[in-house]
mmCIF file of C-alpha atoms in Angstrom:
data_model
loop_
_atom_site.group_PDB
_atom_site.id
_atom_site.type_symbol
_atom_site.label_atom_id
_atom_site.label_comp_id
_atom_site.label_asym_id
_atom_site.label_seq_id
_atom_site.Cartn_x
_atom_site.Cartn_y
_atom_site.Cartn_z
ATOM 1 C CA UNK A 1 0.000 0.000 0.000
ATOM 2 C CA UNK A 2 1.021 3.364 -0.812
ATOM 3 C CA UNK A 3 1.714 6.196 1.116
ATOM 4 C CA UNK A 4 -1.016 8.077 0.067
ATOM 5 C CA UNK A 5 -3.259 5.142 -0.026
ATOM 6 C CA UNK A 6 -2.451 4.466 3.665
ATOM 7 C CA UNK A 7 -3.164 7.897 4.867
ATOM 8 C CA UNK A 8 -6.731 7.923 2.515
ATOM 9 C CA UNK A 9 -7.552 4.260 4.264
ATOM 10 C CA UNK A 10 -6.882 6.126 7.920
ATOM 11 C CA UNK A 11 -8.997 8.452 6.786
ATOM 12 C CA UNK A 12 -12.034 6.447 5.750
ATOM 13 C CA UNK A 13 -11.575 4.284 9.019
ATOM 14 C CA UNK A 14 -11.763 7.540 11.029
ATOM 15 C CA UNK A 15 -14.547 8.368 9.252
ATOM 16 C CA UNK A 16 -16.749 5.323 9.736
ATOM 17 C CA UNK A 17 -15.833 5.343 13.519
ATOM 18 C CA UNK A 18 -17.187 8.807 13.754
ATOM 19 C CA UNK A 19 -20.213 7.517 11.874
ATOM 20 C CA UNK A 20 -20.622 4.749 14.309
ATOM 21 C CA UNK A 21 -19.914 6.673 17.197
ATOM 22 C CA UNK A 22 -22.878 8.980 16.089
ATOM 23 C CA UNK A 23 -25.420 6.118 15.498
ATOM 24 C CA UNK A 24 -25.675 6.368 19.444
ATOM 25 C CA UNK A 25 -27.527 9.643 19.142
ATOM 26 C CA UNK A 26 -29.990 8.125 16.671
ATOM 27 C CA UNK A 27 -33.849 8.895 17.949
ATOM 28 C CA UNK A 28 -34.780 5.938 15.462
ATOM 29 C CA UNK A 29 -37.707 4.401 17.968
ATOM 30 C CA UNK A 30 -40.339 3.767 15.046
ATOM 31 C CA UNK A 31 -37.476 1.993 12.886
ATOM 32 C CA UNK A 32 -34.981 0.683 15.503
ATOM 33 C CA UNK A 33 -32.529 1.846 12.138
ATOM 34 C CA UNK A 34 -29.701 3.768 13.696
ATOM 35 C CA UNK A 35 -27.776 5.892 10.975
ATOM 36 C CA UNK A 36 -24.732 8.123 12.216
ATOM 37 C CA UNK A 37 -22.773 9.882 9.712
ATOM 38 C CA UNK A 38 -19.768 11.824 9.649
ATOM 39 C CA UNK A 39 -17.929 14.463 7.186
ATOM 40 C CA UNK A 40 -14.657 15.369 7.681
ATOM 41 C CA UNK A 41 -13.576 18.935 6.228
ATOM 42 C CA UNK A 42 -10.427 20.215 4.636
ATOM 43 C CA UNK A 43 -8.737 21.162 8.442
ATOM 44 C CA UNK A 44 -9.222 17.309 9.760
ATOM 45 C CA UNK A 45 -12.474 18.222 11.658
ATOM 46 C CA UNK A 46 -15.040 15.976 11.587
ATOM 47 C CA UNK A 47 -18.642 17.073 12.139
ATOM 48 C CA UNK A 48 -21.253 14.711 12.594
ATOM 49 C CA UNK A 49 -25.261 13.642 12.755
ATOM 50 C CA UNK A 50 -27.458 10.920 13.313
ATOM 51 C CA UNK A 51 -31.199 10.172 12.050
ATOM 52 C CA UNK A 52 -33.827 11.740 13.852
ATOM 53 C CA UNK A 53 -37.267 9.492 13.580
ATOM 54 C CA UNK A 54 -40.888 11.208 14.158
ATOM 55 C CA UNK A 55 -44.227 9.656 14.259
ATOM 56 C CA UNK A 56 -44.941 11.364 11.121
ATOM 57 C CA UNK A 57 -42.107 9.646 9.260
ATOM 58 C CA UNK A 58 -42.517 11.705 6.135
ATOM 59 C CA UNK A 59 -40.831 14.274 8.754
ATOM 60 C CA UNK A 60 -37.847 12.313 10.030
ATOM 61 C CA UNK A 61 -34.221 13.757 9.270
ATOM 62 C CA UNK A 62 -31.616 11.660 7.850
ATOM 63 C CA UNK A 63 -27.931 10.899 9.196
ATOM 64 C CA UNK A 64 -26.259 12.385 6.119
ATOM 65 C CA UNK A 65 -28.836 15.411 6.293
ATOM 66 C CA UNK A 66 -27.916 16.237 9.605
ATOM 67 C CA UNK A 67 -24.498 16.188 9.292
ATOM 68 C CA UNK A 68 -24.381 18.407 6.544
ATOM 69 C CA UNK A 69 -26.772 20.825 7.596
ATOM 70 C CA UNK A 70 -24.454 21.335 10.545
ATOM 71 C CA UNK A 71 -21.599 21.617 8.735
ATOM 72 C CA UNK A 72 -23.408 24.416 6.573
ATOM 73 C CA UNK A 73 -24.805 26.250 10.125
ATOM 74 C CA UNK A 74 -21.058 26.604 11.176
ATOM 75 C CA UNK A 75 -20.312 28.327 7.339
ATOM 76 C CA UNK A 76 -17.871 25.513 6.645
ATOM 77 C CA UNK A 77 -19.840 23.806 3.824
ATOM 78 C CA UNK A 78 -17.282 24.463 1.027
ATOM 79 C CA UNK A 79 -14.884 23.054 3.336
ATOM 80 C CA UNK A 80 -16.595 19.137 2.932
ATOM 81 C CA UNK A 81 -13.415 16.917 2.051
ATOM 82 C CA UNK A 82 -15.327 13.462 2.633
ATOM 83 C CA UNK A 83 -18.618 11.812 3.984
ATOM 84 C CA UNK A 84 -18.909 8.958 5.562
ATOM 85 C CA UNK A 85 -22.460 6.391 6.426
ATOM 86 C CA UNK A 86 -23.003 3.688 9.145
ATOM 87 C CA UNK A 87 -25.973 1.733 10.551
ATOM 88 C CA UNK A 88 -28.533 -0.550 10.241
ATOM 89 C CA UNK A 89 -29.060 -3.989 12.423
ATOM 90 C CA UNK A 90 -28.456 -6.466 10.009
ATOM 91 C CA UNK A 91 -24.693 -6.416 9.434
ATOM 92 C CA UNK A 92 -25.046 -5.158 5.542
ATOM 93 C CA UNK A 93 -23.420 -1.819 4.711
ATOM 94 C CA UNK A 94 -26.002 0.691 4.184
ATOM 95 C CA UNK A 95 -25.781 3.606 1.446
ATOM 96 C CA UNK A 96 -27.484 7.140 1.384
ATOM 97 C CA UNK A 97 -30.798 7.279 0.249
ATOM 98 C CA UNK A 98 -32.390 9.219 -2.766
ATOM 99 C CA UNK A 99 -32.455 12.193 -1.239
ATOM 100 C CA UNK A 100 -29.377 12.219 0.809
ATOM 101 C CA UNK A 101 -27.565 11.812 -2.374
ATOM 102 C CA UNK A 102 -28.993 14.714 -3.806
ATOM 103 C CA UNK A 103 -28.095 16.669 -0.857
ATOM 104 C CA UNK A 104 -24.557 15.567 -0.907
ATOM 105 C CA UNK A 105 -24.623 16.676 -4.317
ATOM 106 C CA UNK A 106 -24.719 19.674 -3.771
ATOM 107 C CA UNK A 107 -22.222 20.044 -1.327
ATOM 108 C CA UNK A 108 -19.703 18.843 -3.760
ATOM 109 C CA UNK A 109 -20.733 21.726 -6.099
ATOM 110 C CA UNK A 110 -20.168 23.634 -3.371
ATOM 111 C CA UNK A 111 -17.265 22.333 -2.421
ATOM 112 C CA UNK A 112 -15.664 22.429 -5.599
ATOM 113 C CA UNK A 113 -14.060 18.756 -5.160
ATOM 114 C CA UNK A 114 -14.605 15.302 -5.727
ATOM 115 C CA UNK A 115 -16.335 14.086 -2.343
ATOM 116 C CA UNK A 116 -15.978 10.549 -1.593
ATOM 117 C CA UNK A 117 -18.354 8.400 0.462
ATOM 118 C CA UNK A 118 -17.529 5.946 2.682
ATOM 119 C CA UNK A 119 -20.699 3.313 3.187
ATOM 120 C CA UNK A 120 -19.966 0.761 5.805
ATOM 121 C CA UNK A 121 -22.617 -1.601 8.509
ATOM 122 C CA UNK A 122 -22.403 -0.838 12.044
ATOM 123 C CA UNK A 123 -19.896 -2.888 12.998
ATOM 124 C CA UNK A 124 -17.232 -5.063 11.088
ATOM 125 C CA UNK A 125 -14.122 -3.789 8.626
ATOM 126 C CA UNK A 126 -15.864 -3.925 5.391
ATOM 127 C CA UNK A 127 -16.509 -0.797 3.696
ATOM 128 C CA UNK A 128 -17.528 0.550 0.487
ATOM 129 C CA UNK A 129 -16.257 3.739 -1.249
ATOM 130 C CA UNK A 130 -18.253 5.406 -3.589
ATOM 131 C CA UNK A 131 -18.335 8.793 -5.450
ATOM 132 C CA UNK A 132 -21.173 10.625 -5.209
ATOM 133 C CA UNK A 133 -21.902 10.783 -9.034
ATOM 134 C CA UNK A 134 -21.688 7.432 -8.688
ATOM 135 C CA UNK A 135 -24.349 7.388 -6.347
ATOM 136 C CA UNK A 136 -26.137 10.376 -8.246
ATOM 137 C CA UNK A 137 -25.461 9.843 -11.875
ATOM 138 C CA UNK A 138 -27.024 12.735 -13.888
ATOM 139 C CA UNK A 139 -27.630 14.731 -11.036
ATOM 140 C CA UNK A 140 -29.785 18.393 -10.779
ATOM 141 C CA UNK A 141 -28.219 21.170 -9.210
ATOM 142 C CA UNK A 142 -27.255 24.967 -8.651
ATOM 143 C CA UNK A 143 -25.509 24.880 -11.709
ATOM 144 C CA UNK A 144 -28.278 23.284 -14.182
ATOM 145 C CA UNK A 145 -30.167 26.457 -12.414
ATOM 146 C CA UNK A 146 -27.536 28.591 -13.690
ATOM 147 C CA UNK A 147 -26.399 29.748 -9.872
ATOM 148 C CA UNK A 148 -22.941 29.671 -9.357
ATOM 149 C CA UNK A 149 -21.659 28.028 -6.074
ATOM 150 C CA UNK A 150 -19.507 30.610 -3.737
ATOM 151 C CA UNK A 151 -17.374 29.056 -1.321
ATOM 152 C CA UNK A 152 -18.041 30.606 1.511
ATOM 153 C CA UNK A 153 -14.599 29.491 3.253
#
């Protein structure tokens, strides 16, 4: 393994334990799904969130959501370097759903950078990197609206 390749696996790992760490917080009562999620920006920090349920459903926040959103409340979104998932009960790694994605999407425009994501279970070493026009592919956003992204950092 390469240098580079070794510090970028550290990463990830760090990642995913931040993730996991998170799914603690989850309020998932209605699901018994705990999500956490974590995103690491361009200074090391990593910020991160974990599902919020509500007895409406249609209301409930995602991991990825949450993480982000705080992220942007701090001014710091154009400073997202990576993105990392963890949860479920089952032992199979979990992804971001439809509309995370499209969320994420548009923190990489914002961002200016490739932003990977790291997809992993809750527990166990196996992990899953994807990109998130891989996730995405022909994705919508500020820029097929003709807005151009600032970074705000």
């Amino acid at each position: 393994m390469t240098k580079n390749a070794s510090a970028k696996a550290l990463v990830a790992k760090a990642l995913v334990d931040a993730a996991r760490e998170a799914m603690a917080h989850a309020h998932a009562p209605y699901s018994g799904f705990a999500v956490g999620a974590a995103v690491r920006l361009t200074d090391g920090r990593i910020v991160t969130g974990a599902n919020f349920e509500n007895a409406s459903y249609g209301l409930s926040l995602c991991a990825e959501t949450v993480a982000l959103a705080t992220v942007n409340s701090q001014g710091r979104l154009a400073d997202v370097e990576a993105i990392a998932v963890a949860g479920g009960a089952d032992g199979a790694i979990i992804a971001p759903c439809g509309r995370c994605r499209q969320v994420m999407h548009e923190a990489e425009q914002i961002a200016g950078r490739r932003l990977p994501v790291y997809c992993a279970a809750a527990s166990g070493e196996a992990m899953i990197e994807h990109s998130v026009s891989a996730l995405l592919p022909y994705a919508f956003g500020p820029v097929d609206l003709g807005v151009t992204t600032k970074k705000r950092s």
